[in-house]
Amino acid sequence: MAKVKNMTGPDRFHNPPSEYDSWLDYWEKKTGKKASTCGATDCSTTKGIVGGHVVMVGSSDTTHYITPLCRPCNNRADTFYVSTELIPVPEL
Ligand SMILES: [Zn+2]
């Protein structure tokens, strides 16, 4: 489980590499899993899941990661825990 927050700023709006349909598609192909629920541990939404851009909180790790989030969680401003894998965003 990782403590994260949503990335802010324009970097969260850039497009995934062209071989992926979306950031969620990127996460699913990298993990070999189907993103069926929001990754936030205090949320169980199964509808409208997107590949959210998050960063770790309380860590020296500044990597940008993709993890499945529902749209409301993709817009939350607090810190929260996710139980889904964090897949690093590729360097541009
Ligand atoms: Zn959620």
Short mmCIF file of N, CA, C and O and ligand atoms in Angstrom, two decimals:
data_model
loop_
_atom_site.label_atom_id
_atom_site.label_comp_id
_atom_site.label_asym_id
_atom_site.label_seq_id
_atom_site.Cartn_x
_atom_site.Cartn_y
_atom_site.Cartn_z
N MET A 1 0.86 -1.19 0.00
CA MET A 1 0.00 0.00 0.00
C MET A 1 0.89 1.24 0.00
O MET A 1 1.89 1.28 0.68
N ALA A 2 0.52 2.23 -0.76
CA ALA A 2 1.34 3.44 -0.88
C ALA A 2 0.51 4.67 -0.55
O ALA A 2 -0.68 4.74 -0.89
N LYS A 3 1.14 5.62 0.15
CA LYS A 3 0.48 6.89 0.45
C LYS A 3 0.82 7.85 -0.69
O LYS A 3 2.00 8.09 -0.96
N VAL A 4 -0.20 8.37 -1.32
CA VAL A 4 0.02 9.19 -2.52
C VAL A 4 -0.85 10.44 -2.50
O VAL A 4 -1.76 10.58 -1.68
N LYS A 5 -0.56 11.31 -3.46
CA LYS A 5 -1.46 12.43 -3.76
C LYS A 5 -1.46 12.61 -5.27
O LYS A 5 -0.53 12.16 -5.97
N ASN A 6 -2.48 13.27 -5.76
CA ASN A 6 -2.55 13.53 -7.19
C ASN A 6 -1.46 14.50 -7.59
O ASN A 6 -1.17 15.47 -6.89
N MET A 7 -0.89 14.26 -8.75
CA MET A 7 0.05 15.19 -9.32
C MET A 7 -0.70 16.44 -9.72
O MET A 7 -1.84 16.36 -10.16
N THR A 8 -0.06 17.58 -9.57
CA THR A 8 -0.68 18.82 -10.04
C THR A 8 0.16 19.37 -11.17
O THR A 8 1.29 18.93 -11.39
N GLY A 9 -0.41 20.34 -11.88
CA GLY A 9 0.36 20.96 -12.96
C GLY A 9 0.11 20.27 -14.28
O GLY A 9 -0.57 19.25 -14.35
N PRO A 10 0.67 20.85 -15.33
CA PRO A 10 0.37 20.40 -16.70
C PRO A 10 0.86 19.00 -17.02
O PRO A 10 0.32 18.37 -17.94
N ASP A 11 1.84 18.48 -16.28
CA ASP A 11 2.37 17.16 -16.61
C ASP A 11 1.31 16.07 -16.55
O ASP A 11 1.41 15.05 -17.21
N ARG A 12 0.27 16.29 -15.75
CA ARG A 12 -0.74 15.24 -15.63
C ARG A 12 -1.64 15.17 -16.86
O ARG A 12 -2.46 14.27 -16.96
N PHE A 13 -1.50 16.11 -17.76
CA PHE A 13 -2.37 16.12 -18.94
C PHE A 13 -1.69 15.65 -20.21
O PHE A 13 -2.29 15.62 -21.27
N HIS A 14 -0.41 15.31 -20.12
CA HIS A 14 0.26 14.88 -21.35
C HIS A 14 -0.25 13.49 -21.76
O HIS A 14 -0.79 12.74 -20.95
N ASN A 15 -0.09 13.18 -23.03
CA ASN A 15 -0.64 11.95 -23.57
C ASN A 15 0.28 10.77 -23.32
O ASN A 15 1.49 10.94 -23.20
N PRO A 16 -0.29 9.57 -23.25
CA PRO A 16 0.55 8.38 -23.10
C PRO A 16 1.32 8.10 -24.39
O PRO A 16 1.00 8.66 -25.44
N PRO A 17 2.35 7.24 -24.33
CA PRO A 17 3.05 6.84 -25.56
C PRO A 17 2.04 6.35 -26.60
O PRO A 17 1.01 5.77 -26.24
N SER A 18 2.35 6.56 -27.87
CA SER A 18 1.36 6.35 -28.93
C SER A 18 0.85 4.92 -29.04
O SER A 18 -0.23 4.69 -29.58
N GLU A 19 1.61 3.94 -28.51
CA GLU A 19 1.13 2.57 -28.61
C GLU A 19 0.04 2.25 -27.57
O GLU A 19 -0.50 1.15 -27.57
N TYR A 20 -0.29 3.22 -26.72
CA TYR A 20 -1.34 3.00 -25.71
C TYR A 20 -2.52 3.93 -25.99
O TYR A 20 -2.33 5.08 -26.36
N ASP A 21 -3.72 3.39 -25.76
CA ASP A 21 -4.94 4.17 -26.00
C ASP A 21 -5.13 5.25 -24.94
O ASP A 21 -5.75 6.28 -25.19
N SER A 22 -4.68 4.98 -23.74
CA SER A 22 -4.91 5.89 -22.60
C SER A 22 -3.92 5.50 -21.52
O SER A 22 -3.24 4.46 -21.62
N TRP A 23 -3.87 6.30 -20.47
CA TRP A 23 -3.00 5.95 -19.34
C TRP A 23 -3.51 4.71 -18.62
O TRP A 23 -2.75 3.95 -18.05
N LEU A 24 -4.83 4.50 -18.66
CA LEU A 24 -5.36 3.27 -18.04
C LEU A 24 -4.92 2.06 -18.85
O LEU A 24 -4.51 1.03 -18.30
N ASP A 25 -4.95 2.18 -20.17
CA ASP A 25 -4.48 1.11 -21.07
C ASP A 25 -3.00 0.83 -20.80
O ASP A 25 -2.56 -0.34 -20.73
N TYR A 26 -2.23 1.89 -20.60
CA TYR A 26 -0.80 1.75 -20.27
C TYR A 26 -0.63 0.94 -18.98
O TYR A 26 0.15 -0.01 -18.93
N TRP A 27 -1.39 1.30 -17.95
CA TRP A 27 -1.29 0.60 -16.67
C TRP A 27 -1.68 -0.87 -16.83
O TRP A 27 -1.01 -1.77 -16.32
N GLU A 28 -2.76 -1.12 -17.56
CA GLU A 28 -3.25 -2.50 -17.73
C GLU A 28 -2.24 -3.35 -18.50
O GLU A 28 -1.98 -4.51 -18.16
N LYS A 29 -1.61 -2.78 -19.54
CA LYS A 29 -0.64 -3.55 -20.32
C LYS A 29 0.63 -3.80 -19.52
O LYS A 29 1.24 -4.86 -19.61
N LYS A 30 1.04 -2.83 -18.71
CA LYS A 30 2.26 -3.00 -17.90
C LYS A 30 2.05 -4.00 -16.77
O LYS A 30 2.97 -4.74 -16.41
N THR A 31 0.86 -4.02 -16.17
CA THR A 31 0.61 -4.92 -15.04
C THR A 31 0.05 -6.26 -15.50
O THR A 31 0.10 -7.23 -14.75
N GLY A 32 -0.54 -6.31 -16.71
CA GLY A 32 -1.23 -7.51 -17.15
C GLY A 32 -2.53 -7.72 -16.40
O GLY A 32 -3.09 -8.82 -16.40
N LYS A 33 -3.02 -6.66 -15.76
CA LYS A 33 -4.26 -6.74 -14.99
C LYS A 33 -5.33 -5.86 -15.61
O LYS A 33 -5.03 -4.98 -16.41
N LYS A 34 -6.56 -6.12 -15.21
CA LYS A 34 -7.68 -5.29 -15.62
C LYS A 34 -7.99 -4.35 -14.46
O LYS A 34 -8.14 -4.81 -13.32
N ALA A 35 -8.04 -3.05 -14.74
CA ALA A 35 -8.36 -2.10 -13.68
C ALA A 35 -9.87 -2.08 -13.48
O ALA A 35 -10.59 -1.48 -14.27
N SER A 36 -10.35 -2.76 -12.45
CA SER A 36 -11.80 -2.89 -12.28
C SER A 36 -12.35 -2.00 -11.17
O SER A 36 -13.54 -1.73 -11.14
N THR A 37 -11.49 -1.54 -10.27
CA THR A 37 -11.96 -0.64 -9.21
C THR A 37 -10.94 0.48 -9.01
O THR A 37 -9.78 0.35 -9.38
N CYS A 38 -11.42 1.53 -8.39
CA CYS A 38 -10.55 2.64 -7.99
C CYS A 38 -9.49 2.11 -7.03
O CYS A 38 -9.79 1.30 -6.15
N GLY A 39 -8.24 2.57 -7.18
CA GLY A 39 -7.16 2.08 -6.33
C GLY A 39 -7.17 2.64 -4.92
O GLY A 39 -6.52 2.07 -4.04
N ALA A 40 -7.88 3.74 -4.69
CA ALA A 40 -7.90 4.34 -3.35
C ALA A 40 -8.54 3.36 -2.36
O ALA A 40 -9.62 2.82 -2.62
N THR A 41 -7.88 3.16 -1.22
CA THR A 41 -8.36 2.14 -0.28
C THR A 41 -9.65 2.56 0.42
O THR A 41 -10.36 1.71 0.94
N ASP A 42 -9.95 3.86 0.43
CA ASP A 42 -11.19 4.32 1.06
C ASP A 42 -12.29 4.56 0.04
O ASP A 42 -13.25 5.26 0.29
N CYS A 43 -12.16 3.96 -1.13
CA CYS A 43 -13.13 4.15 -2.21
C CYS A 43 -13.30 2.81 -2.90
O CYS A 43 -12.35 2.06 -3.06
N SER A 44 -14.52 2.47 -3.28
CA SER A 44 -14.74 1.18 -3.94
C SER A 44 -15.47 1.35 -5.27
O SER A 44 -16.11 0.43 -5.76
N THR A 45 -15.34 2.54 -5.84
CA THR A 45 -16.00 2.83 -7.11
C THR A 45 -15.46 1.92 -8.22
O THR A 45 -14.26 1.68 -8.30
N THR A 46 -16.36 1.42 -9.04
CA THR A 46 -15.95 0.57 -10.15
C THR A 46 -16.24 1.22 -11.50
O THR A 46 -15.90 0.68 -12.54
N LYS A 47 -16.90 2.38 -11.48
CA LYS A 47 -17.28 3.04 -12.73
C LYS A 47 -16.37 4.23 -13.04
O LYS A 47 -15.93 4.93 -12.13
N GLY A 48 -16.09 4.42 -14.32
CA GLY A 48 -15.35 5.60 -14.75
C GLY A 48 -13.92 5.62 -14.26
O GLY A 48 -13.40 6.66 -13.86
N ILE A 49 -13.26 4.47 -14.29
CA ILE A 49 -11.87 4.40 -13.83
C ILE A 49 -10.94 4.97 -14.90
O ILE A 49 -11.07 4.65 -16.08
N VAL A 50 -10.00 5.80 -14.46
CA VAL A 50 -9.00 6.36 -15.36
C VAL A 50 -7.61 6.07 -14.81
O VAL A 50 -7.46 5.67 -13.66
N GLY A 51 -6.61 6.27 -15.63
CA GLY A 51 -5.22 6.13 -15.16
C GLY A 51 -4.79 7.45 -14.54
O GLY A 51 -4.53 8.40 -15.25
N GLY A 52 -4.75 7.49 -13.21
CA GLY A 52 -4.42 8.73 -12.52
C GLY A 52 -2.93 8.91 -12.34
O GLY A 52 -2.20 7.94 -12.15
N HIS A 53 -2.47 10.17 -12.43
CA HIS A 53 -1.07 10.50 -12.18
C HIS A 53 -0.91 10.84 -10.70
O HIS A 53 -1.53 11.78 -10.21
N VAL A 54 -0.06 10.09 -10.01
CA VAL A 54 0.14 10.34 -8.58
C VAL A 54 1.63 10.38 -8.26
O VAL A 54 2.46 9.90 -9.04
N VAL A 55 1.93 10.98 -7.12
CA VAL A 55 3.29 10.95 -6.58
C VAL A 55 3.21 10.43 -5.14
O VAL A 55 2.20 10.58 -4.47
N MET A 56 4.31 9.85 -4.68
CA MET A 56 4.37 9.33 -3.32
C MET A 56 4.44 10.50 -2.33
O MET A 56 5.04 11.53 -2.61
N VAL A 57 3.85 10.29 -1.17
CA VAL A 57 3.89 11.28 -0.09
C VAL A 57 4.79 10.73 1.02
O VAL A 57 4.73 9.54 1.33
N GLY A 58 5.60 11.60 1.62
CA GLY A 58 6.46 11.17 2.72
C GLY A 58 7.58 10.27 2.25
O GLY A 58 8.00 9.36 2.94
N SER A 59 8.04 10.51 1.03
CA SER A 59 9.09 9.68 0.45
C SER A 59 10.01 10.58 -0.37
O SER A 59 9.58 11.62 -0.88
N SER A 60 11.27 10.18 -0.50
CA SER A 60 12.19 10.94 -1.35
C SER A 60 11.98 10.58 -2.82
O SER A 60 12.59 11.17 -3.70
N ASP A 61 11.12 9.61 -3.07
CA ASP A 61 10.80 9.19 -4.43
C ASP A 61 9.92 10.24 -5.10
O ASP A 61 8.81 10.50 -4.65
N THR A 62 10.45 10.89 -6.13
CA THR A 62 9.67 11.93 -6.81
C THR A 62 9.14 11.46 -8.16
O THR A 62 8.68 12.26 -8.98
N THR A 63 9.20 10.15 -8.40
CA THR A 63 8.72 9.59 -9.65
C THR A 63 7.23 9.86 -9.82
O THR A 63 6.49 9.84 -8.85
N HIS A 64 6.82 10.09 -11.05
CA HIS A 64 5.40 10.20 -11.37
C HIS A 64 4.89 8.81 -11.73
O HIS A 64 5.49 8.12 -12.54
N TYR A 65 3.79 8.43 -11.09
CA TYR A 65 3.25 7.09 -11.29
C TYR A 65 1.82 7.13 -11.83
O TYR A 65 1.08 8.08 -11.59
N ILE A 66 1.45 6.05 -12.51
CA ILE A 66 0.07 5.84 -12.96
C ILE A 66 -0.54 4.76 -12.09
O ILE A 66 0.07 3.71 -11.85
N THR A 67 -1.76 5.00 -11.63
CA THR A 67 -2.52 3.98 -10.92
C THR A 67 -4.00 4.20 -11.19
O THR A 67 -4.40 5.33 -11.49
N PRO A 68 -4.82 3.16 -11.16
CA PRO A 68 -6.24 3.35 -11.50
C PRO A 68 -6.98 4.14 -10.42
O PRO A 68 -6.89 3.82 -9.24
N LEU A 69 -7.69 5.17 -10.84
CA LEU A 69 -8.51 5.98 -9.93
C LEU A 69 -9.84 6.29 -10.60
O LEU A 69 -9.90 6.41 -11.82
N CYS A 70 -10.88 6.45 -9.78
CA CYS A 70 -12.15 6.94 -10.33
C CYS A 70 -12.00 8.45 -10.55
O CYS A 70 -11.06 9.07 -10.05
N ARG A 71 -12.92 9.02 -11.29
CA ARG A 71 -12.77 10.45 -11.62
C ARG A 71 -12.76 11.34 -10.39
O ARG A 71 -11.92 12.24 -10.29
N PRO A 72 -13.67 11.13 -9.41
CA PRO A 72 -13.59 11.98 -8.20
C PRO A 72 -12.24 11.83 -7.48
O PRO A 72 -11.65 12.84 -7.06
N CYS A 73 -11.73 10.61 -7.36
CA CYS A 73 -10.43 10.43 -6.68
C CYS A 73 -9.30 11.03 -7.49
O CYS A 73 -8.30 11.48 -6.93
N ASN A 74 -9.45 11.06 -8.80
CA ASN A 74 -8.43 11.65 -9.66
C ASN A 74 -8.36 13.16 -9.48
O ASN A 74 -7.42 13.80 -9.93
N ASN A 75 -9.38 13.72 -8.83
CA ASN A 75 -9.42 15.17 -8.60
C ASN A 75 -9.27 15.54 -7.14
O ASN A 75 -9.35 16.72 -6.80
N ARG A 76 -9.12 14.56 -6.25
CA ARG A 76 -9.03 14.92 -4.84
C ARG A 76 -7.70 15.59 -4.53
O ARG A 76 -6.69 15.31 -5.17
N ALA A 77 -7.72 16.46 -3.53
CA ALA A 77 -6.53 17.25 -3.21
C ALA A 77 -5.84 16.75 -1.95
O ALA A 77 -4.76 17.23 -1.60
N ASP A 78 -6.43 15.78 -1.26
CA ASP A 78 -5.82 15.27 -0.03
C ASP A 78 -4.84 14.15 -0.35
O ASP A 78 -4.62 13.81 -1.51
N THR A 79 -4.24 13.60 0.68
CA THR A 79 -3.39 12.43 0.48
C THR A 79 -4.21 11.20 0.83
O THR A 79 -5.12 11.25 1.67
N PHE A 80 -3.95 10.10 0.17
CA PHE A 80 -4.74 8.89 0.38
C PHE A 80 -3.87 7.67 0.06
O PHE A 80 -2.78 7.80 -0.50
N TYR A 81 -4.37 6.52 0.44
CA TYR A 81 -3.64 5.28 0.22
C TYR A 81 -4.22 4.54 -0.99
O TYR A 81 -5.44 4.53 -1.18
N VAL A 82 -3.35 3.95 -1.77
CA VAL A 82 -3.81 3.11 -2.87
C VAL A 82 -3.24 1.70 -2.70
O VAL A 82 -2.12 1.52 -2.20
N SER A 83 -4.03 0.73 -3.08
CA SER A 83 -3.62 -0.68 -2.96
C SER A 83 -3.22 -1.25 -4.32
O SER A 83 -2.81 -2.40 -4.41
N THR A 84 -3.36 -0.45 -5.37
CA THR A 84 -3.02 -0.90 -6.72
C THR A 84 -1.55 -0.59 -7.03
O THR A 84 -0.96 0.27 -6.39
N GLU A 85 -1.00 -1.30 -8.00
CA GLU A 85 0.39 -1.06 -8.39
C GLU A 85 0.58 0.36 -8.91
O GLU A 85 -0.30 0.91 -9.57
N LEU A 86 1.75 0.90 -8.63
CA LEU A 86 2.17 2.19 -9.18
C LEU A 86 3.13 1.92 -10.32
O LEU A 86 4.19 1.32 -10.11
N ILE A 87 2.75 2.34 -11.51
CA ILE A 87 3.59 2.11 -12.68
C ILE A 87 4.22 3.45 -13.09
O ILE A 87 3.49 4.40 -13.35
N PRO A 88 5.55 3.52 -13.14
CA PRO A 88 6.19 4.81 -13.46
C PRO A 88 5.80 5.32 -14.85
O PRO A 88 5.69 4.54 -15.80
N VAL A 89 5.58 6.61 -14.91
CA VAL A 89 5.34 7.27 -16.20
C VAL A 89 6.66 7.26 -16.97
O VAL A 89 7.70 7.59 -16.41
N PRO A 90 6.64 6.89 -18.24
CA PRO A 90 7.90 6.85 -19.00
C PRO A 90 8.47 8.26 -19.19
O PRO A 90 7.71 9.23 -19.28
N GLU A 91 9.78 8.37 -19.23
CA GLU A 91 10.43 9.64 -19.50
C GLU A 91 10.08 10.10 -20.91
O GLU A 91 10.01 9.28 -21.82
N LEU A 92 9.86 11.39 -21.07
CA LEU A 92 9.51 11.89 -22.39
C LEU A 92 10.76 12.23 -23.19
O LEU A 92 11.78 12.53 -22.63
ZN ZN B 1 -12.18 6.52 -6.08
#
